[in-house]
């Protein structure tokens, strides 16, 4: 049971950034596989170790339901995007501070700023007036991060393949598709 906490925490971390952390996600799959195989082997051994007749003693195996329950709860948290929302809210003040620093010097790029769980690789104002905060190691091959667009709904004005998804207020997630 305790070993299942590792893939749960890694799963939550993997989906915490816009576009997710691809490298962490690969580790997550391996961890879930190890936990699943271990759960299956130990479960079979526990059933075989029950005294005969086994049916009256099956109730002793209830702890083996905890791992599937963790899988379901983790899957639900990922699918409902509750993790992403909670992480964004926890990081909002730090992200706003980075936006304020960029606004003070819009001609400069801020590099490698730590904001909670995320490292903001670059922070810059794009041609449309949005402040783009690119999260290091997020996404698969595409740069992803947060966009702060206080004056308008962002669009890909330059045809650079930037896709925006609204979070709340002037905040968006962005991904550059190529």
mmCIF file with all atom_site columns, C-alpha atoms in Angstrom:
data_model
loop_
_atom_site.group_PDB
_atom_site.id
_atom_site.type_symbol
_atom_site.label_atom_id
_atom_site.label_alt_id
_atom_site.label_comp_id
_atom_site.label_asym_id
_atom_site.label_entity_id
_atom_site.label_seq_id
_atom_site.pdbx_PDB_ins_code
_atom_site.Cartn_x
_atom_site.Cartn_y
_atom_site.Cartn_z
_atom_site.occupancy
_atom_site.B_iso_or_equiv
_atom_site.pdbx_formal_charge
_atom_site.auth_seq_id
_atom_site.auth_comp_id
_atom_site.auth_asym_id
_atom_site.auth_atom_id
_atom_site.pdbx_PDB_model_num
ATOM 1   C CA . UNK A 1 1   ? 0.000   0.000   0.000   1.00 0.00 ? 1   UNK A CA 1
ATOM 2   C CA . UNK A 1 2   ? 2.721   2.475   0.920   1.00 0.00 ? 2   UNK A CA 1
ATOM 3   C CA . UNK A 1 3   ? 4.572   1.694   -2.302  1.00 0.00 ? 3   UNK A CA 1
ATOM 4   C CA . UNK A 1 4   ? 1.475   2.838   -4.235  1.00 0.00 ? 4   UNK A CA 1
ATOM 5   C CA . UNK A 1 5   ? 1.963   6.347   -2.831  1.00 0.00 ? 5   UNK A CA 1
ATOM 6   C CA . UNK A 1 6   ? 5.015   6.808   -5.065  1.00 0.00 ? 6   UNK A CA 1
ATOM 7   C CA . UNK A 1 7   ? 3.182   6.524   -8.409  1.00 0.00 ? 7   UNK A CA 1
ATOM 8   C CA . UNK A 1 8   ? 0.252   8.535   -6.999  1.00 0.00 ? 8   UNK A CA 1
ATOM 9   C CA . UNK A 1 9   ? 2.512   11.448  -6.078  1.00 0.00 ? 9   UNK A CA 1
ATOM 10  C CA . UNK A 1 10  ? 4.449   11.178  -9.334  1.00 0.00 ? 10  UNK A CA 1
ATOM 11  C CA . UNK A 1 11  ? 1.170   11.148  -11.291 1.00 0.00 ? 11  UNK A CA 1
ATOM 12  C CA . UNK A 1 12  ? -0.032  14.290  -9.559  1.00 0.00 ? 12  UNK A CA 1
ATOM 13  C CA . UNK A 1 13  ? 3.309   15.985  -10.184 1.00 0.00 ? 13  UNK A CA 1
ATOM 14  C CA . UNK A 1 14  ? 3.333   14.877  -13.834 1.00 0.00 ? 14  UNK A CA 1
ATOM 15  C CA . UNK A 1 15  ? 0.037   16.657  -14.541 1.00 0.00 ? 15  UNK A CA 1
ATOM 16  C CA . UNK A 1 16  ? 0.708   19.757  -12.424 1.00 0.00 ? 16  UNK A CA 1
ATOM 17  C CA . UNK A 1 17  ? 2.197   21.866  -15.249 1.00 0.00 ? 17  UNK A CA 1
ATOM 18  C CA . UNK A 1 18  ? 0.482   23.025  -18.429 1.00 0.00 ? 18  UNK A CA 1
ATOM 19  C CA . UNK A 1 19  ? 1.032   20.222  -20.914 1.00 0.00 ? 19  UNK A CA 1
ATOM 20  C CA . UNK A 1 20  ? 2.349   17.997  -18.117 1.00 0.00 ? 20  UNK A CA 1
ATOM 21  C CA . UNK A 1 21  ? 5.888   16.871  -17.405 1.00 0.00 ? 21  UNK A CA 1
ATOM 22  C CA . UNK A 1 22  ? 6.636   14.241  -20.054 1.00 0.00 ? 22  UNK A CA 1
ATOM 23  C CA . UNK A 1 23  ? 9.739   12.780  -18.387 1.00 0.00 ? 23  UNK A CA 1
ATOM 24  C CA . UNK A 1 24  ? 7.937   12.364  -15.080 1.00 0.00 ? 24  UNK A CA 1
ATOM 25  C CA . UNK A 1 25  ? 4.969   10.805  -16.908 1.00 0.00 ? 25  UNK A CA 1
ATOM 26  C CA . UNK A 1 26  ? 7.263   8.129   -18.340 1.00 0.00 ? 26  UNK A CA 1
ATOM 27  C CA . UNK A 1 27  ? 8.458   7.310   -14.828 1.00 0.00 ? 27  UNK A CA 1
ATOM 28  C CA . UNK A 1 28  ? 4.851   7.178   -13.662 1.00 0.00 ? 28  UNK A CA 1
ATOM 29  C CA . UNK A 1 29  ? 3.986   4.427   -16.130 1.00 0.00 ? 29  UNK A CA 1
ATOM 30  C CA . UNK A 1 30  ? 6.913   2.332   -14.916 1.00 0.00 ? 30  UNK A CA 1
ATOM 31  C CA . UNK A 1 31  ? 5.995   2.862   -11.269 1.00 0.00 ? 31  UNK A CA 1
ATOM 32  C CA . UNK A 1 32  ? 2.347   1.936   -11.837 1.00 0.00 ? 32  UNK A CA 1
ATOM 33  C CA . UNK A 1 33  ? 3.458   -1.203  -13.669 1.00 0.00 ? 33  UNK A CA 1
ATOM 34  C CA . UNK A 1 34  ? 5.707   -2.269  -10.775 1.00 0.00 ? 34  UNK A CA 1
ATOM 35  C CA . UNK A 1 35  ? 2.983   -1.560  -8.200  1.00 0.00 ? 35  UNK A CA 1
ATOM 36  C CA . UNK A 1 36  ? 0.381   -3.396  -10.289 1.00 0.00 ? 36  UNK A CA 1
ATOM 37  C CA . UNK A 1 37  ? 2.519   -6.508  -10.714 1.00 0.00 ? 37  UNK A CA 1
ATOM 38  C CA . UNK A 1 38  ? 3.477   -6.499  -7.014  1.00 0.00 ? 38  UNK A CA 1
ATOM 39  C CA . UNK A 1 39  ? -0.181  -6.061  -6.025  1.00 0.00 ? 39  UNK A CA 1
ATOM 40  C CA . UNK A 1 40  ? -1.206  -8.963  -8.230  1.00 0.00 ? 40  UNK A CA 1
ATOM 41  C CA . UNK A 1 41  ? 1.551   -11.312 -6.996  1.00 0.00 ? 41  UNK A CA 1
ATOM 42  C CA . UNK A 1 42  ? 1.007   -10.505 -3.316  1.00 0.00 ? 42  UNK A CA 1
ATOM 43  C CA . UNK A 1 43  ? -2.764  -10.786 -3.781  1.00 0.00 ? 43  UNK A CA 1
ATOM 44  C CA . UNK A 1 44  ? -2.512  -14.241 -5.322  1.00 0.00 ? 44  UNK A CA 1
ATOM 45  C CA . UNK A 1 45  ? -0.129  -15.362 -2.575  1.00 0.00 ? 45  UNK A CA 1
ATOM 46  C CA . UNK A 1 46  ? -2.478  -13.982 0.093   1.00 0.00 ? 46  UNK A CA 1
ATOM 47  C CA . UNK A 1 47  ? -5.442  -15.873 -1.381  1.00 0.00 ? 47  UNK A CA 1
ATOM 48  C CA . UNK A 1 48  ? -3.410  -19.075 -1.507  1.00 0.00 ? 48  UNK A CA 1
ATOM 49  C CA . UNK A 1 49  ? -2.343  -18.567 2.135   1.00 0.00 ? 49  UNK A CA 1
ATOM 50  C CA . UNK A 1 50  ? -5.929  -18.372 3.397   1.00 0.00 ? 50  UNK A CA 1
ATOM 51  C CA . UNK A 1 51  ? -7.035  -21.350 5.499   1.00 0.00 ? 51  UNK A CA 1
ATOM 52  C CA . UNK A 1 52  ? -9.374  -23.815 3.826   1.00 0.00 ? 52  UNK A CA 1
ATOM 53  C CA . UNK A 1 53  ? -12.224 -23.385 3.174   1.00 0.00 ? 53  UNK A CA 1
ATOM 54  C CA . UNK A 1 54  ? -11.221 -19.982 1.822   1.00 0.00 ? 54  UNK A CA 1
ATOM 55  C CA . UNK A 1 55  ? -14.631 -18.393 1.357   1.00 0.00 ? 55  UNK A CA 1
ATOM 56  C CA . UNK A 1 56  ? -15.257 -17.548 5.054   1.00 0.00 ? 56  UNK A CA 1
ATOM 57  C CA . UNK A 1 57  ? -11.815 -15.913 5.297   1.00 0.00 ? 57  UNK A CA 1
ATOM 58  C CA . UNK A 1 58  ? -11.934 -13.736 2.172   1.00 0.00 ? 58  UNK A CA 1
ATOM 59  C CA . UNK A 1 59  ? -12.924 -10.706 4.288   1.00 0.00 ? 59  UNK A CA 1
ATOM 60  C CA . UNK A 1 60  ? -9.358  -10.586 5.587   1.00 0.00 ? 60  UNK A CA 1
ATOM 61  C CA . UNK A 1 61  ? -8.212  -9.445  2.136   1.00 0.00 ? 61  UNK A CA 1
ATOM 62  C CA . UNK A 1 62  ? -10.017 -6.060  2.246   1.00 0.00 ? 62  UNK A CA 1
ATOM 63  C CA . UNK A 1 63  ? -6.697  -4.114  2.371   1.00 0.00 ? 63  UNK A CA 1
ATOM 64  C CA . UNK A 1 64  ? -6.025  -5.304  -1.184  1.00 0.00 ? 64  UNK A CA 1
ATOM 65  C CA . UNK A 1 65  ? -8.889  -3.055  -2.333  1.00 0.00 ? 65  UNK A CA 1
ATOM 66  C CA . UNK A 1 66  ? -6.939  0.054   -1.310  1.00 0.00 ? 66  UNK A CA 1
ATOM 67  C CA . UNK A 1 67  ? -4.581  -0.015  -4.298  1.00 0.00 ? 67  UNK A CA 1
ATOM 68  C CA . UNK A 1 68  ? -7.390  -0.147  -6.897  1.00 0.00 ? 68  UNK A CA 1
ATOM 69  C CA . UNK A 1 69  ? -9.169  2.597   -4.929  1.00 0.00 ? 69  UNK A CA 1
ATOM 70  C CA . UNK A 1 70  ? -6.025  4.749   -5.124  1.00 0.00 ? 70  UNK A CA 1
ATOM 71  C CA . UNK A 1 71  ? -5.868  4.152   -8.870  1.00 0.00 ? 71  UNK A CA 1
ATOM 72  C CA . UNK A 1 72  ? -9.478  5.281   -9.298  1.00 0.00 ? 72  UNK A CA 1
ATOM 73  C CA . UNK A 1 73  ? -9.102  8.363   -7.086  1.00 0.00 ? 73  UNK A CA 1
ATOM 74  C CA . UNK A 1 74  ? -5.855  9.381   -8.832  1.00 0.00 ? 74  UNK A CA 1
ATOM 75  C CA . UNK A 1 75  ? -7.430  8.891   -12.258 1.00 0.00 ? 75  UNK A CA 1
ATOM 76  C CA . UNK A 1 76  ? -10.442 10.996  -11.214 1.00 0.00 ? 76  UNK A CA 1
ATOM 77  C CA . UNK A 1 77  ? -8.200  13.788  -9.916  1.00 0.00 ? 77  UNK A CA 1
ATOM 78  C CA . UNK A 1 78  ? -6.277  13.851  -13.195 1.00 0.00 ? 78  UNK A CA 1
ATOM 79  C CA . UNK A 1 79  ? -9.368  13.678  -15.437 1.00 0.00 ? 79  UNK A CA 1
ATOM 80  C CA . UNK A 1 80  ? -11.264 16.423  -13.587 1.00 0.00 ? 80  UNK A CA 1
ATOM 81  C CA . UNK A 1 81  ? -8.199  18.705  -13.718 1.00 0.00 ? 81  UNK A CA 1
ATOM 82  C CA . UNK A 1 82  ? -8.529  19.404  -9.992  1.00 0.00 ? 82  UNK A CA 1
ATOM 83  C CA . UNK A 1 83  ? -4.737  19.052  -9.659  1.00 0.00 ? 83  UNK A CA 1
ATOM 84  C CA . UNK A 1 84  ? -4.010  21.617  -12.360 1.00 0.00 ? 84  UNK A CA 1
ATOM 85  C CA . UNK A 1 85  ? -6.494  24.077  -10.830 1.00 0.00 ? 85  UNK A CA 1
ATOM 86  C CA . UNK A 1 86  ? -5.066  23.655  -7.335  1.00 0.00 ? 86  UNK A CA 1
ATOM 87  C CA . UNK A 1 87  ? -1.479  24.046  -8.559  1.00 0.00 ? 87  UNK A CA 1
ATOM 88  C CA . UNK A 1 88  ? -2.379  27.166  -10.539 1.00 0.00 ? 88  UNK A CA 1
ATOM 89  C CA . UNK A 1 89  ? -4.111  28.736  -7.526  1.00 0.00 ? 89  UNK A CA 1
ATOM 90  C CA . UNK A 1 90  ? -1.137  27.894  -5.301  1.00 0.00 ? 90  UNK A CA 1
ATOM 91  C CA . UNK A 1 91  ? 1.264   29.490  -7.809  1.00 0.00 ? 91  UNK A CA 1
ATOM 92  C CA . UNK A 1 92  ? -0.874  32.468  -8.884  1.00 0.00 ? 92  UNK A CA 1
ATOM 93  C CA . UNK A 1 93  ? 0.869   35.073  -6.701  1.00 0.00 ? 93  UNK A CA 1
ATOM 94  C CA . UNK A 1 94  ? 4.311   33.932  -7.868  1.00 0.00 ? 94  UNK A CA 1
ATOM 95  C CA . UNK A 1 95  ? 3.200   33.969  -11.510 1.00 0.00 ? 95  UNK A CA 1
ATOM 96  C CA . UNK A 1 96  ? 1.735   37.460  -11.055 1.00 0.00 ? 96  UNK A CA 1
ATOM 97  C CA . UNK A 1 97  ? 5.067   38.623  -9.599  1.00 0.00 ? 97  UNK A CA 1
ATOM 98  C CA . UNK A 1 98  ? 6.882   37.339  -12.695 1.00 0.00 ? 98  UNK A CA 1
ATOM 99  C CA . UNK A 1 99  ? 4.337   39.120  -14.928 1.00 0.00 ? 99  UNK A CA 1
ATOM 100 C CA . UNK A 1 100 ? 4.945   42.339  -12.984 1.00 0.00 ? 100 UNK A CA 1
ATOM 101 C CA . UNK A 1 101 ? 8.716   41.978  -13.470 1.00 0.00 ? 101 UNK A CA 1
ATOM 102 C CA . UNK A 1 102 ? 8.228   41.476  -17.207 1.00 0.00 ? 102 UNK A CA 1
ATOM 103 C CA . UNK A 1 103 ? 5.899   44.495  -17.375 1.00 0.00 ? 103 UNK A CA 1
ATOM 104 C CA . UNK A 1 104 ? 8.589   46.628  -15.716 1.00 0.00 ? 104 UNK A CA 1
ATOM 105 C CA . UNK A 1 105 ? 11.072  45.691  -18.455 1.00 0.00 ? 105 UNK A CA 1
ATOM 106 C CA . UNK A 1 106 ? 9.057   44.483  -21.492 1.00 0.00 ? 106 UNK A CA 1
ATOM 107 C CA . UNK A 1 107 ? 12.095  44.513  -23.805 1.00 0.00 ? 107 UNK A CA 1
ATOM 108 C CA . UNK A 1 108 ? 13.923  41.905  -21.713 1.00 0.00 ? 108 UNK A CA 1
ATOM 109 C CA . UNK A 1 109 ? 13.374  38.200  -21.220 1.00 0.00 ? 109 UNK A CA 1
ATOM 110 C CA . UNK A 1 110 ? 13.432  36.872  -17.701 1.00 0.00 ? 110 UNK A CA 1
ATOM 111 C CA . UNK A 1 111 ? 15.151  33.499  -17.522 1.00 0.00 ? 111 UNK A CA 1
ATOM 112 C CA . UNK A 1 112 ? 14.956  30.560  -15.122 1.00 0.00 ? 112 UNK A CA 1
ATOM 113 C CA . UNK A 1 113 ? 12.729  31.820  -12.315 1.00 0.00 ? 113 UNK A CA 1
ATOM 114 C CA . UNK A 1 114 ? 11.527  29.314  -9.731  1.00 0.00 ? 114 UNK A CA 1
ATOM 115 C CA . UNK A 1 115 ? 7.820   29.651  -8.927  1.00 0.00 ? 115 UNK A CA 1
ATOM 116 C CA . UNK A 1 116 ? 6.783   26.886  -6.550  1.00 0.00 ? 116 UNK A CA 1
ATOM 117 C CA . UNK A 1 117 ? 6.922   23.547  -8.378  1.00 0.00 ? 117 UNK A CA 1
ATOM 118 C CA . UNK A 1 118 ? 7.642   25.202  -11.732 1.00 0.00 ? 118 UNK A CA 1
ATOM 119 C CA . UNK A 1 119 ? 10.754  26.717  -13.224 1.00 0.00 ? 119 UNK A CA 1
ATOM 120 C CA . UNK A 1 120 ? 9.769   29.502  -15.584 1.00 0.00 ? 120 UNK A CA 1
ATOM 121 C CA . UNK A 1 121 ? 12.306  29.061  -18.388 1.00 0.00 ? 121 UNK A CA 1
ATOM 122 C CA . UNK A 1 122 ? 11.423  32.288  -20.193 1.00 0.00 ? 122 UNK A CA 1
ATOM 123 C CA . UNK A 1 123 ? 9.008   35.110  -19.561 1.00 0.00 ? 123 UNK A CA 1
ATOM 124 C CA . UNK A 1 124 ? 8.345   37.599  -22.345 1.00 0.00 ? 124 UNK A CA 1
ATOM 125 C CA . UNK A 1 125 ? 5.666   39.782  -23.872 1.00 0.00 ? 125 UNK A CA 1
ATOM 126 C CA . UNK A 1 126 ? 4.514   38.466  -27.259 1.00 0.00 ? 126 UNK A CA 1
ATOM 127 C CA . UNK A 1 127 ? 3.469   40.531  -30.272 1.00 0.00 ? 127 UNK A CA 1
ATOM 128 C CA . UNK A 1 128 ? -0.170  40.481  -29.180 1.00 0.00 ? 128 UNK A CA 1
ATOM 129 C CA . UNK A 1 129 ? 0.517   41.929  -25.723 1.00 0.00 ? 129 UNK A CA 1
ATOM 130 C CA . UNK A 1 130 ? 0.261   38.719  -23.719 1.00 0.00 ? 130 UNK A CA 1
ATOM 131 C CA . UNK A 1 131 ? 2.954   37.788  -21.231 1.00 0.00 ? 131 UNK A CA 1
ATOM 132 C CA . UNK A 1 132 ? 4.061   34.210  -21.926 1.00 0.00 ? 132 UNK A CA 1
ATOM 133 C CA . UNK A 1 133 ? 5.617   32.241  -19.067 1.00 0.00 ? 133 UNK A CA 1
ATOM 134 C CA . UNK A 1 134 ? 7.193   29.077  -20.485 1.00 0.00 ? 134 UNK A CA 1
ATOM 135 C CA . UNK A 1 135 ? 7.508   26.256  -17.932 1.00 0.00 ? 135 UNK A CA 1
ATOM 136 C CA . UNK A 1 136 ? 10.738  24.250  -18.172 1.00 0.00 ? 136 UNK A CA 1
ATOM 137 C CA . UNK A 1 137 ? 10.383  20.581  -19.122 1.00 0.00 ? 137 UNK A CA 1
ATOM 138 C CA . UNK A 1 138 ? 6.599   20.890  -19.555 1.00 0.00 ? 138 UNK A CA 1
ATOM 139 C CA . UNK A 1 139 ? 4.862   19.450  -22.579 1.00 0.00 ? 139 UNK A CA 1
ATOM 140 C CA . UNK A 1 140 ? 6.180   16.761  -24.889 1.00 0.00 ? 140 UNK A CA 1
ATOM 141 C CA . UNK A 1 141 ? 8.029   18.507  -27.697 1.00 0.00 ? 141 UNK A CA 1
ATOM 142 C CA . UNK A 1 142 ? 6.082   21.756  -27.645 1.00 0.00 ? 142 UNK A CA 1
ATOM 143 C CA . UNK A 1 143 ? 6.879   24.695  -25.357 1.00 0.00 ? 143 UNK A CA 1
ATOM 144 C CA . UNK A 1 144 ? 3.998   25.172  -22.932 1.00 0.00 ? 144 UNK A CA 1
ATOM 145 C CA . UNK A 1 145 ? 3.198   27.412  -20.011 1.00 0.00 ? 145 UNK A CA 1
ATOM 146 C CA . UNK A 1 146 ? 0.970   30.178  -18.744 1.00 0.00 ? 146 UNK A CA 1
ATOM 147 C CA . UNK A 1 147 ? -0.168  33.258  -20.654 1.00 0.00 ? 147 UNK A CA 1
ATOM 148 C CA . UNK A 1 148 ? -1.358  36.442  -18.979 1.00 0.00 ? 148 UNK A CA 1
ATOM 149 C CA . UNK A 1 149 ? -3.559  38.450  -21.360 1.00 0.00 ? 149 UNK A CA 1
ATOM 150 C CA . UNK A 1 150 ? -5.265  41.249  -19.415 1.00 0.00 ? 150 UNK A CA 1
ATOM 151 C CA . UNK A 1 151 ? -6.610  43.267  -22.353 1.00 0.00 ? 151 UNK A CA 1
ATOM 152 C CA . UNK A 1 152 ? -8.080  40.695  -24.720 1.00 0.00 ? 152 UNK A CA 1
ATOM 153 C CA . UNK A 1 153 ? -8.731  37.073  -25.522 1.00 0.00 ? 153 UNK A CA 1
ATOM 154 C CA . UNK A 1 154 ? -5.504  35.780  -27.073 1.00 0.00 ? 154 UNK A CA 1
ATOM 155 C CA . UNK A 1 155 ? -5.329  34.532  -30.643 1.00 0.00 ? 155 UNK A CA 1
ATOM 156 C CA . UNK A 1 156 ? -2.448  33.241  -32.705 1.00 0.00 ? 156 UNK A CA 1
ATOM 157 C CA . UNK A 1 157 ? -1.974  36.511  -34.589 1.00 0.00 ? 157 UNK A CA 1
ATOM 158 C CA . UNK A 1 158 ? 1.401   35.644  -36.121 1.00 0.00 ? 158 UNK A CA 1
ATOM 159 C CA . UNK A 1 159 ? 0.493   32.135  -37.232 1.00 0.00 ? 159 UNK A CA 1
ATOM 160 C CA . UNK A 1 160 ? 3.156   30.677  -34.905 1.00 0.00 ? 160 UNK A CA 1
ATOM 161 C CA . UNK A 1 161 ? 0.905   27.771  -33.899 1.00 0.00 ? 161 UNK A CA 1
ATOM 162 C CA . UNK A 1 162 ? 0.209   29.045  -30.389 1.00 0.00 ? 162 UNK A CA 1
ATOM 163 C CA . UNK A 1 163 ? -2.911  27.467  -28.878 1.00 0.00 ? 163 UNK A CA 1
ATOM 164 C CA . UNK A 1 164 ? -4.556  29.035  -25.818 1.00 0.00 ? 164 UNK A CA 1
ATOM 165 C CA . UNK A 1 165 ? -6.874  27.432  -23.275 1.00 0.00 ? 165 UNK A CA 1
ATOM 166 C CA . UNK A 1 166 ? -8.640  29.651  -20.742 1.00 0.00 ? 166 UNK A CA 1
ATOM 167 C CA . UNK A 1 167 ? -7.971  29.059  -17.041 1.00 0.00 ? 167 UNK A CA 1
ATOM 168 C CA . UNK A 1 168 ? -9.742  32.017  -15.430 1.00 0.00 ? 168 UNK A CA 1
ATOM 169 C CA . UNK A 1 169 ? -9.781  35.787  -15.697 1.00 0.00 ? 169 UNK A CA 1
ATOM 170 C CA . UNK A 1 170 ? -6.835  36.955  -17.803 1.00 0.00 ? 170 UNK A CA 1
ATOM 171 C CA . UNK A 1 171 ? -4.948  33.658  -17.359 1.00 0.00 ? 171 UNK A CA 1
ATOM 172 C CA . UNK A 1 172 ? -4.545  31.019  -20.057 1.00 0.00 ? 172 UNK A CA 1
ATOM 173 C CA . UNK A 1 173 ? -2.455  27.938  -20.682 1.00 0.00 ? 173 UNK A CA 1
ATOM 174 C CA . UNK A 1 174 ? -0.596  28.047  -23.960 1.00 0.00 ? 174 UNK A CA 1
ATOM 175 C CA . UNK A 1 175 ? 1.192   25.521  -26.152 1.00 0.00 ? 175 UNK A CA 1
ATOM 176 C CA . UNK A 1 176 ? 3.219   26.156  -29.265 1.00 0.00 ? 176 UNK A CA 1
ATOM 177 C CA . UNK A 1 177 ? 2.377   23.525  -31.878 1.00 0.00 ? 177 UNK A CA 1
ATOM 178 C CA . UNK A 1 178 ? 4.683   22.959  -34.835 1.00 0.00 ? 178 UNK A CA 1
#
